[in-house]
JSON list of C-alpha atoms in Angstrom, two decimals:
[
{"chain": "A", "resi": 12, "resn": "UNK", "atom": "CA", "xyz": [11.92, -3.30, 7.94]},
{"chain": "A", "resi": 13, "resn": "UNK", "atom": "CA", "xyz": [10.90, -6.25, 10.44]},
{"chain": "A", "resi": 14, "resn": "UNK", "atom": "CA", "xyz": [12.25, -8.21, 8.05]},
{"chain": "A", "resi": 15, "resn": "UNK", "atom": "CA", "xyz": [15.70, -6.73, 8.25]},
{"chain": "A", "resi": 16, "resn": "UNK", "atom": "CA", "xyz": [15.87, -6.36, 11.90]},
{"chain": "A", "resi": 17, "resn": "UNK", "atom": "CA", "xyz": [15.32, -9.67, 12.31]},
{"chain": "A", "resi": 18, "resn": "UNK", "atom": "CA", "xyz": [17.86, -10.98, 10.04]},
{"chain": "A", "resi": 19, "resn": "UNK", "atom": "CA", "xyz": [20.79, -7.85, 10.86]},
{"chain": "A", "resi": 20, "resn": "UNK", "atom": "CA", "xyz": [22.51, -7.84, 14.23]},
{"chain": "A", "resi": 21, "resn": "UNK", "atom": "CA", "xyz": [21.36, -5.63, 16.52]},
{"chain": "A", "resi": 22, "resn": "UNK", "atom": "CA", "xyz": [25.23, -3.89, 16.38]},
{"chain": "A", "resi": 23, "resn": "UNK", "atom": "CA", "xyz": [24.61, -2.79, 12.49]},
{"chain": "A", "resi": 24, "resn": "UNK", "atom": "CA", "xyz": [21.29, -1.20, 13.17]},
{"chain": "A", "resi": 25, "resn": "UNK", "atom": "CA", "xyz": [22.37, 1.66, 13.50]},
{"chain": "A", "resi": 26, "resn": "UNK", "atom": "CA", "xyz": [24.90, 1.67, 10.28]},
{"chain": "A", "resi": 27, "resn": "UNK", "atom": "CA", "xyz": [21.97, 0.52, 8.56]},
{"chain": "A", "resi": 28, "resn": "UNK", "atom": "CA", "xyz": [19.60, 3.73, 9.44]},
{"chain": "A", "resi": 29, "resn": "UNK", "atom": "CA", "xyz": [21.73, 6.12, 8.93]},
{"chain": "A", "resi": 30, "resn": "UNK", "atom": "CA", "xyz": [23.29, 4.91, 5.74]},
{"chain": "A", "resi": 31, "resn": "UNK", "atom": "CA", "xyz": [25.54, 7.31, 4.03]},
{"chain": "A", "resi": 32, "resn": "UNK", "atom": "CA", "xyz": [23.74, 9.66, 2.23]},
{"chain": "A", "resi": 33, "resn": "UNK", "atom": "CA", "xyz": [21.02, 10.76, 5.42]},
{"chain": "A", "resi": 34, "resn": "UNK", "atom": "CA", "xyz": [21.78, 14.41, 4.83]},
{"chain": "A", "resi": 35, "resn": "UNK", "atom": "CA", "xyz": [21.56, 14.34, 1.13]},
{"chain": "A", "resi": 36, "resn": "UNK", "atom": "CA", "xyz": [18.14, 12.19, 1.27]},
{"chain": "A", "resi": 37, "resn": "UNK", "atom": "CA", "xyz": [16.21, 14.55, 3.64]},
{"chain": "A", "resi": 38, "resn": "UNK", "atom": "CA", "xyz": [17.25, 17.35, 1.45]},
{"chain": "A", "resi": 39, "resn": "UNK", "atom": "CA", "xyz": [17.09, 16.37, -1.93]},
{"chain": "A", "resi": 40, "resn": "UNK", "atom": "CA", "xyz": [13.27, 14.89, -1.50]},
{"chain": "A", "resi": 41, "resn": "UNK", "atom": "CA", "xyz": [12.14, 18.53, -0.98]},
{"chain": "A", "resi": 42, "resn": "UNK", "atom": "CA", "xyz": [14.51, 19.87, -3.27]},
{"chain": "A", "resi": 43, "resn": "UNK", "atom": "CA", "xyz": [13.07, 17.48, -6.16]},
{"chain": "A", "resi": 44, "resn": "UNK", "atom": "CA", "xyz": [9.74, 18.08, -5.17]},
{"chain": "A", "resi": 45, "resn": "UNK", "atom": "CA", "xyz": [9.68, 21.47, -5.64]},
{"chain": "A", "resi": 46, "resn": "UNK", "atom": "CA", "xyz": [8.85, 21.42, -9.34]},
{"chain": "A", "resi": 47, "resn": "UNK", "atom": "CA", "xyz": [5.89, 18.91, -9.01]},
{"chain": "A", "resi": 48, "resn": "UNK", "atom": "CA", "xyz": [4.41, 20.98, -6.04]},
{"chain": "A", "resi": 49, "resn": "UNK", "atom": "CA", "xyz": [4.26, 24.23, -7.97]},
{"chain": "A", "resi": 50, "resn": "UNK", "atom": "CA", "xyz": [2.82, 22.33, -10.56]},
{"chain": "A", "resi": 51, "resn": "UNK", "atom": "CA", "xyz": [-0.11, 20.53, -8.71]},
{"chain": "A", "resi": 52, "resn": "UNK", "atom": "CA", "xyz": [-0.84, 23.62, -7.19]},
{"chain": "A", "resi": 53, "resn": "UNK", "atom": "CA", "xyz": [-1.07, 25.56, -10.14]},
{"chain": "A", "resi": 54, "resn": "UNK", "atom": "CA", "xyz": [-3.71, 23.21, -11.55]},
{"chain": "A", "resi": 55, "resn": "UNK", "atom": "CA", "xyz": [-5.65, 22.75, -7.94]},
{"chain": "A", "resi": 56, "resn": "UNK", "atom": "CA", "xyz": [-5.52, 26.72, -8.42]},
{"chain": "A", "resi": 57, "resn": "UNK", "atom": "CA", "xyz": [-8.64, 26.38, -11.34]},
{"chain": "A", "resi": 58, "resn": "UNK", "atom": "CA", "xyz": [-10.76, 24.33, -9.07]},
{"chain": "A", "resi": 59, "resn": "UNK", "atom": "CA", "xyz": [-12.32, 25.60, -6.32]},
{"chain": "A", "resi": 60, "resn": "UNK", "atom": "CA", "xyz": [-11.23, 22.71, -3.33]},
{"chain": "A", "resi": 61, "resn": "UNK", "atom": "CA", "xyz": [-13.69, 23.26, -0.10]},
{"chain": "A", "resi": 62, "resn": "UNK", "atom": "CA", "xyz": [-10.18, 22.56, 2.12]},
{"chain": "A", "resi": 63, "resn": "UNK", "atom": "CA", "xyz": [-7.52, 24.39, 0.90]},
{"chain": "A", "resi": 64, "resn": "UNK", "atom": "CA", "xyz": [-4.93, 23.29, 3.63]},
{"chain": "A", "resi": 65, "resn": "UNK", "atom": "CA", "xyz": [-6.18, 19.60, 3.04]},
{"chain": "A", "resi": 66, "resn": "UNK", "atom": "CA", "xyz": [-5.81, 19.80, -1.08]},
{"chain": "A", "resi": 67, "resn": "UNK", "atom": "CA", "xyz": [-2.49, 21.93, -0.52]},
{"chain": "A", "resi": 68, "resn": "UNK", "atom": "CA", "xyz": [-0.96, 18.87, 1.94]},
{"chain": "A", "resi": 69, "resn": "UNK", "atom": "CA", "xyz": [-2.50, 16.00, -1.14]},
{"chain": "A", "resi": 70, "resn": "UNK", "atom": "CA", "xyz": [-0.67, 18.20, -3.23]},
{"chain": "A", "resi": 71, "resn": "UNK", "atom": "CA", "xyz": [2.52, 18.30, -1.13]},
{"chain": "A", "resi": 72, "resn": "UNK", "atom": "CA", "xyz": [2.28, 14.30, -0.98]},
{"chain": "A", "resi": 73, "resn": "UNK", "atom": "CA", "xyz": [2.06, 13.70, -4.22]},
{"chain": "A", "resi": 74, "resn": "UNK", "atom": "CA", "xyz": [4.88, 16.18, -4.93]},
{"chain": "A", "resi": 75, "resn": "UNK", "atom": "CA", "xyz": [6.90, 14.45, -2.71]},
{"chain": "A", "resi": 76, "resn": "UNK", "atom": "CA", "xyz": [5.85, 11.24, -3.74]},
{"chain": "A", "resi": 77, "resn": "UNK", "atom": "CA", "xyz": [7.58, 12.54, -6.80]},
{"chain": "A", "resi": 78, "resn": "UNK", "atom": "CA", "xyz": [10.63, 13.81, -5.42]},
{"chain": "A", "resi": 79, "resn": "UNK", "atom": "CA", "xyz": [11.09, 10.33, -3.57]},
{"chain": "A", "resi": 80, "resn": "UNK", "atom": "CA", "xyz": [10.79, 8.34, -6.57]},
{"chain": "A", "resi": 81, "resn": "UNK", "atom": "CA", "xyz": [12.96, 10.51, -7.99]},
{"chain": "A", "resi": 82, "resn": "UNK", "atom": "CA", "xyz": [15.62, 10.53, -5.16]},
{"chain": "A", "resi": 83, "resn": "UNK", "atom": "CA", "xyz": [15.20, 6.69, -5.00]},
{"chain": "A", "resi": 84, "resn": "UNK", "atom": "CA", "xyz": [16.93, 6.29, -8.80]},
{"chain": "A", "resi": 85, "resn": "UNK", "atom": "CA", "xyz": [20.09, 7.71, -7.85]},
{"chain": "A", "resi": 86, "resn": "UNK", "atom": "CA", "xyz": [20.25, 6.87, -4.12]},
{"chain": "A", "resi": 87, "resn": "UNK", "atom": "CA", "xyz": [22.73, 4.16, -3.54]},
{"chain": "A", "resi": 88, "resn": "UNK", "atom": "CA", "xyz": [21.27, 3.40, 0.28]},
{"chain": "A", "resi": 89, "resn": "UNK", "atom": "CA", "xyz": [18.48, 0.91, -0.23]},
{"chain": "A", "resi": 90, "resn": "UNK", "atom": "CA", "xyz": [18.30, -0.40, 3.34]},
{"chain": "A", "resi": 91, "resn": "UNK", "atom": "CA", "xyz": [14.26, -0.39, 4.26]},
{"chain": "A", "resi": 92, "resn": "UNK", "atom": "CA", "xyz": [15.56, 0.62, 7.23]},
{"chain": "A", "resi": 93, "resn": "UNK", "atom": "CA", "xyz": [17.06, 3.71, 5.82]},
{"chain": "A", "resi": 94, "resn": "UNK", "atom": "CA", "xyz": [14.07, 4.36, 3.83]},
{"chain": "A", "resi": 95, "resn": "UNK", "atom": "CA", "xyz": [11.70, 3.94, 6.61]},
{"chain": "A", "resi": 96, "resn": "UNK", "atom": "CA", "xyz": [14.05, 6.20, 8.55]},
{"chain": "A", "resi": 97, "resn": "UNK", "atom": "CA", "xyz": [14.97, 9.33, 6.30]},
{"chain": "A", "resi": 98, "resn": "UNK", "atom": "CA", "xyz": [12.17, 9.69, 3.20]},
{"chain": "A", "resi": 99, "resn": "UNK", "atom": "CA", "xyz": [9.58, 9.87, 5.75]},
{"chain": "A", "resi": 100, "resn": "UNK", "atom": "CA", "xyz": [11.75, 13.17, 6.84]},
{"chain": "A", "resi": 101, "resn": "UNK", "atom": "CA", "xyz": [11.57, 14.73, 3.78]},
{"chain": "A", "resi": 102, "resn": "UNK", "atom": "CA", "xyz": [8.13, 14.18, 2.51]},
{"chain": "A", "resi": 103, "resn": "UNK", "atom": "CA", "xyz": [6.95, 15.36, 5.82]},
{"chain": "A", "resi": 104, "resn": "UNK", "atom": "CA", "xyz": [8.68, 18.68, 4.91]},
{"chain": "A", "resi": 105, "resn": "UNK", "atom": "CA", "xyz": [6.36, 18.54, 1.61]},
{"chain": "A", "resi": 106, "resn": "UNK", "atom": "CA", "xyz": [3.57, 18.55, 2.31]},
{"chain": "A", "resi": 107, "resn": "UNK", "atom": "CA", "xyz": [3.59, 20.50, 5.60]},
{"chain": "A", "resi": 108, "resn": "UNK", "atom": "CA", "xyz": [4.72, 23.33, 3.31]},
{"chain": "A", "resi": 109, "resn": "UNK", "atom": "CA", "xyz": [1.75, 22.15, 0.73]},
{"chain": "A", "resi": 110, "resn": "UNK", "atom": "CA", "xyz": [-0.85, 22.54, 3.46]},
{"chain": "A", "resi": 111, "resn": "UNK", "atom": "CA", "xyz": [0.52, 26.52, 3.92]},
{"chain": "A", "resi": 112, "resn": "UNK", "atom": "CA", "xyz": [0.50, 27.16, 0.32]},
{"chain": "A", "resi": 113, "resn": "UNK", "atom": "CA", "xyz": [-3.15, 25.20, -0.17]},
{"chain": "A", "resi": 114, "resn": "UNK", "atom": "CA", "xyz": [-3.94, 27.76, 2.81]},
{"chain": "A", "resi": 115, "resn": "UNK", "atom": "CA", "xyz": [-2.83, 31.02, 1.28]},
{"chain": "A", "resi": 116, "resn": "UNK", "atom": "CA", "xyz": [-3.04, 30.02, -2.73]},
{"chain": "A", "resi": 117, "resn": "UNK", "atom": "CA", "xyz": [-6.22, 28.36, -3.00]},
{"chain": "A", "resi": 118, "resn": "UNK", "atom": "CA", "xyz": [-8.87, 30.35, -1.03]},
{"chain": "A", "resi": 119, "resn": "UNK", "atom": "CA", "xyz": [-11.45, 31.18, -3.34]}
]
């Protein structure tokens, strides 16, 4: 990203960030990740994890982790400024809603 703002007028920052597919990127992440995150939680579900909320939210980041990579293929905005902008956005969503269901599926 430093990288890029040094070498990109200041004047196509902004183009940069918000690329063209914003919307579509901070949805799609979550949307993609949805499969992974049921499945991580369904096998953290036969252990017995001391920190539920903590091993939901590992389990929402590595779903999302998913979801990225998965977004990433088929996204045609590879700006690290985008990336550094909008993913962030989406995995947050992850594995904030990883730490609920860590906190209400994996009590024990």
């Amino acid at each position: 990203v430093i990288i890029e703002l040094l070498s990109t007028p200041a004047a196509d920052w902004l183009t940069l960030a918000l690329g063209s597919n914003a919307l579509r990127c901070v949805t799609l992440i979550p949307l993609l990740s949805m499969a992974p995150l049921a499945g991580v939680v369904w096998v953290l579900r036969r252990g017995a994890p001391e920190r539920p909320g903590v091993a939901g939210a590992a389990a929402g980041l590595v779903a999302a982790s998913a979801g990225a990579f998965l977004y990433g293929t088929m996204c045609i905005d590879d700006s690290p400024l985008f990336v550094a902008t909008w993913y962030p956005l989406g995995i947050v969503g992850v594995v904030t809603l990883g730490g609920l269901a860590g906190t209400r599926l994996l009590r024990w």
